[in-house]
GROMACS .gro file of C-alpha atoms in nm:
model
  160
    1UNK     CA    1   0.546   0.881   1.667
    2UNK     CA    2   0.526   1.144   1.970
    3UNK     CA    3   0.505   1.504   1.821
    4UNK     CA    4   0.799   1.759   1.824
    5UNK     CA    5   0.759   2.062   2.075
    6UNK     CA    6   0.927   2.419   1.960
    7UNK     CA    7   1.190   2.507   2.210
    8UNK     CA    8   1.167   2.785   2.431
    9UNK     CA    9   1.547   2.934   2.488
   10UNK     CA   10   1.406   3.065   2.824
   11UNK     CA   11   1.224   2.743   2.973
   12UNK     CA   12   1.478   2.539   3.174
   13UNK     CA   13   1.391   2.276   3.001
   14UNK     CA   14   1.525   2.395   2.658
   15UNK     CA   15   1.873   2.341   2.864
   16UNK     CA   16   1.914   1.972   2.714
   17UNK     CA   17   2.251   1.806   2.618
   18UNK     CA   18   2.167   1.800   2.225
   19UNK     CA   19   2.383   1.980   1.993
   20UNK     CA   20   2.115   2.162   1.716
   21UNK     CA   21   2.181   1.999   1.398
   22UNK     CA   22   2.149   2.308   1.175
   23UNK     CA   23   1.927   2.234   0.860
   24UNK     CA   24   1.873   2.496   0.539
   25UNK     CA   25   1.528   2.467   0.422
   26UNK     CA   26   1.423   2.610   0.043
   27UNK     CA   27   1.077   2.804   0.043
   28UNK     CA   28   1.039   2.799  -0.290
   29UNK     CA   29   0.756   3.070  -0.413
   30UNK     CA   30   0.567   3.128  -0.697
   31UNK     CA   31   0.283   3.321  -0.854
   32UNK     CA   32  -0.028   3.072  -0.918
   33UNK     CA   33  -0.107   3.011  -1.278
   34UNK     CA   34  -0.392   3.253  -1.255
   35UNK     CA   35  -0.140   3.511  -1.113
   36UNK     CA   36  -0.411   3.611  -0.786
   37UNK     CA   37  -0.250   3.408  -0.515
   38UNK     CA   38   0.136   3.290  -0.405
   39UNK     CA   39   0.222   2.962  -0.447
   40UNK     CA   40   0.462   2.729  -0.237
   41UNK     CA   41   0.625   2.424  -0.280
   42UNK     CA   42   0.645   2.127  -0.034
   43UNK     CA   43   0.791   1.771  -0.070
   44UNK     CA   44   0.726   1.470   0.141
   45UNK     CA   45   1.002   1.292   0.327
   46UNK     CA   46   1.089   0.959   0.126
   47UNK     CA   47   1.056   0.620   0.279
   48UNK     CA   48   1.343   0.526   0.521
   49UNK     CA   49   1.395   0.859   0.683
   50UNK     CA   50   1.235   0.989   1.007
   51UNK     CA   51   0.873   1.099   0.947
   52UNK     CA   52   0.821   0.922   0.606
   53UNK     CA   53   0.537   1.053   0.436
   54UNK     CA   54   0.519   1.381   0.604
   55UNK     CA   55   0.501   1.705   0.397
   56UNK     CA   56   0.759   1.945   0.447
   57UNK     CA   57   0.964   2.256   0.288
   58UNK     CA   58   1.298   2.086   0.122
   59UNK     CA   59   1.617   2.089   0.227
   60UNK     CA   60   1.917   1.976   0.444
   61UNK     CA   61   2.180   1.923   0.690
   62UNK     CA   62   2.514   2.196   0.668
   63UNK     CA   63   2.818   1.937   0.561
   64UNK     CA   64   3.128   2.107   0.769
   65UNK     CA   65   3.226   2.454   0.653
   66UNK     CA   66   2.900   2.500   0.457
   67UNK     CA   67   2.710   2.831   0.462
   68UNK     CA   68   2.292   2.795   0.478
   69UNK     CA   69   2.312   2.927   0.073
   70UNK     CA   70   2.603   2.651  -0.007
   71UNK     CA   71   2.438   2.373   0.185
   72UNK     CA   72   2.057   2.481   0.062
   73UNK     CA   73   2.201   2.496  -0.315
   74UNK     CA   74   2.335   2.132  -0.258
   75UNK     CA   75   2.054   1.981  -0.111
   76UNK     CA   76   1.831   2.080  -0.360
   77UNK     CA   77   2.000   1.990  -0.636
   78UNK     CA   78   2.073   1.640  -0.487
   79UNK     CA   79   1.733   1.623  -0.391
   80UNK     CA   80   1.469   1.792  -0.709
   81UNK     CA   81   1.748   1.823  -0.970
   82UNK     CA   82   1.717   2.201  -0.961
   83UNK     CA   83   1.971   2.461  -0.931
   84UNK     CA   84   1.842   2.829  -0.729
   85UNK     CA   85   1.918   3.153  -0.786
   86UNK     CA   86   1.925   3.383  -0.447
   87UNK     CA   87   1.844   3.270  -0.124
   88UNK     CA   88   1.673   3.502   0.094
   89UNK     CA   89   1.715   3.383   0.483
   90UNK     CA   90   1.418   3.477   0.590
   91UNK     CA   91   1.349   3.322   0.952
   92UNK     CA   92   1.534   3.058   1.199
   93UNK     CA   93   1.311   2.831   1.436
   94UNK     CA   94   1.454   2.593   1.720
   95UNK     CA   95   1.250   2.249   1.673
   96UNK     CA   96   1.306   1.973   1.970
   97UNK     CA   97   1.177   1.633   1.768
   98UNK     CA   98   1.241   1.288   1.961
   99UNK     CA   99   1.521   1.227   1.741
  100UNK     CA  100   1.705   1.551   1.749
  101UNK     CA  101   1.713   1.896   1.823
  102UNK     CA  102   1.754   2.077   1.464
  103UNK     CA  103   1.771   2.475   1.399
  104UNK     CA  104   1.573   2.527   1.098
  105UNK     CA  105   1.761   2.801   0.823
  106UNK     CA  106   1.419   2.909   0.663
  107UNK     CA  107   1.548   3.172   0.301
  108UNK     CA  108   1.291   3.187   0.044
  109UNK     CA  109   1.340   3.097  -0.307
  110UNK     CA  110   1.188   3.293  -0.584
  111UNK     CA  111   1.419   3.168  -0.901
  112UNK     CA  112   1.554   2.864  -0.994
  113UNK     CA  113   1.633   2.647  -1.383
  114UNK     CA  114   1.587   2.287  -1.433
  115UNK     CA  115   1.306   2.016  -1.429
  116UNK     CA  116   1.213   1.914  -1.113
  117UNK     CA  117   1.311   1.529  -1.044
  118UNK     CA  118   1.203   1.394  -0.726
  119UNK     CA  119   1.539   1.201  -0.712
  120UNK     CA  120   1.480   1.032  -0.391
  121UNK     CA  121   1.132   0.871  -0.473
  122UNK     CA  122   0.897   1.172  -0.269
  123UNK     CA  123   0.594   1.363  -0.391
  124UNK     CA  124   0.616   1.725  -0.476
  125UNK     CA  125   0.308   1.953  -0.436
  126UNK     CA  126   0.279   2.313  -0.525
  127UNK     CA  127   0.034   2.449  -0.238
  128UNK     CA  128  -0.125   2.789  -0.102
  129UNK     CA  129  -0.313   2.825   0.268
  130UNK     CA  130  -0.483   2.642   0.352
  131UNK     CA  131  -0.281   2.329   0.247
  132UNK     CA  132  -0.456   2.055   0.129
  133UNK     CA  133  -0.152   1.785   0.204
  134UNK     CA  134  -0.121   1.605   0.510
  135UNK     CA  135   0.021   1.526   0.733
  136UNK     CA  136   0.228   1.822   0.743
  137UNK     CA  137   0.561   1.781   0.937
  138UNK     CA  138   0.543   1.991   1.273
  139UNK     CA  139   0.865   2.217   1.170
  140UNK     CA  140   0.654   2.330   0.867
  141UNK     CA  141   0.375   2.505   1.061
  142UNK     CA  142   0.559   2.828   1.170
  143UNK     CA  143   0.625   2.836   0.817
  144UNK     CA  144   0.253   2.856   0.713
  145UNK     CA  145   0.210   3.120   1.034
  146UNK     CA  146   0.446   3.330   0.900
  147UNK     CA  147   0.255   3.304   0.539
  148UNK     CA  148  -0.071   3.337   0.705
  149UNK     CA  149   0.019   3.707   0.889
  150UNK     CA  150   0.231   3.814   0.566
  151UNK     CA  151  -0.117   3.793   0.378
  152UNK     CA  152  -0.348   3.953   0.669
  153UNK     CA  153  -0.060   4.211   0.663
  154UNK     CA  154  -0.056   4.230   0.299
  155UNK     CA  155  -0.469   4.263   0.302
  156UNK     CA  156  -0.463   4.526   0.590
  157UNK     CA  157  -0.239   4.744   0.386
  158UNK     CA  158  -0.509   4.769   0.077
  159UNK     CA  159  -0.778   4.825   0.293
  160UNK     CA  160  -0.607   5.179   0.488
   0.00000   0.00000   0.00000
């Protein structure tokens, strides 16, 4: 399977006939057991859909007239059986994948009730950088950037 590139709005060839698809995807954080590091949860895509077996943050497709928090709510109820609290939108990121072009809603999750039921038969894994799942879905990686320079930030400010 060829490998997704990240759009670029200003390279002429980011000027392709695809409508985005626009996608809300739940960054659901926690504090680790221990309480020292922030923990993360990622799913892997269930047999039958594009990318099978790839980790990723979950999530889905906006139905018509569906807000990122309405459509993010949904999914993940349909999908781990849970129901959130808040969504914090948090970043967007343009991904061009063979199959479509999709515009990634990234809001993390800090609260949510209910046992976690992988309902459509994928693997749930609670990680921290560097994850130890793979392969990890290219649309995931900006996400574990952004984690990466939140914690350098994060370390910088205790050592001033």
């Amino acid at each position: 399977m060829s490998e997704p590139q990240q759009a670029n709005p200003h390279s002429p060839s980011a000027a392709t006939d695809r409508v985005p698809v626009d996608v809300a995807v739940g960054v659901l954080v926690r504090r680790e057991a221990s309480g020292r590091e922030t923990e993360f949860l990622l799913t892997s895509r269930p047999e039958g859909k594009v990318y099978a077996g790839y980790w990723e943050f979950p999530g889905g497709k906006l139905e018509a007239g569906e807000t990122v928090e309405q459509a993010l709510r949904r999914e993940l109820h349909e999908e781990l059986g849970i129901t959130i609290g808040a969504a914090h939108p948090w970043k967007i990121e343009l991904m061009e994948y063979p199959h479509a072009k999709v515009r990634l809603h990234f809001c993390k999750v800090y609260e949510w009730t209910g046992e976690f039921e992988m309902r459509e038969g994928q693997s749930m894994s609670w990680q921290h950088l560097p994850v130890q799942v793979q392969p990890v879905l290219p649309g995931t990686i900006p996400v574990l950037q952004w984690f990466a320079a939140e914690r350098f930030h994060v370390g910088l400010t205790h050592v001033v």
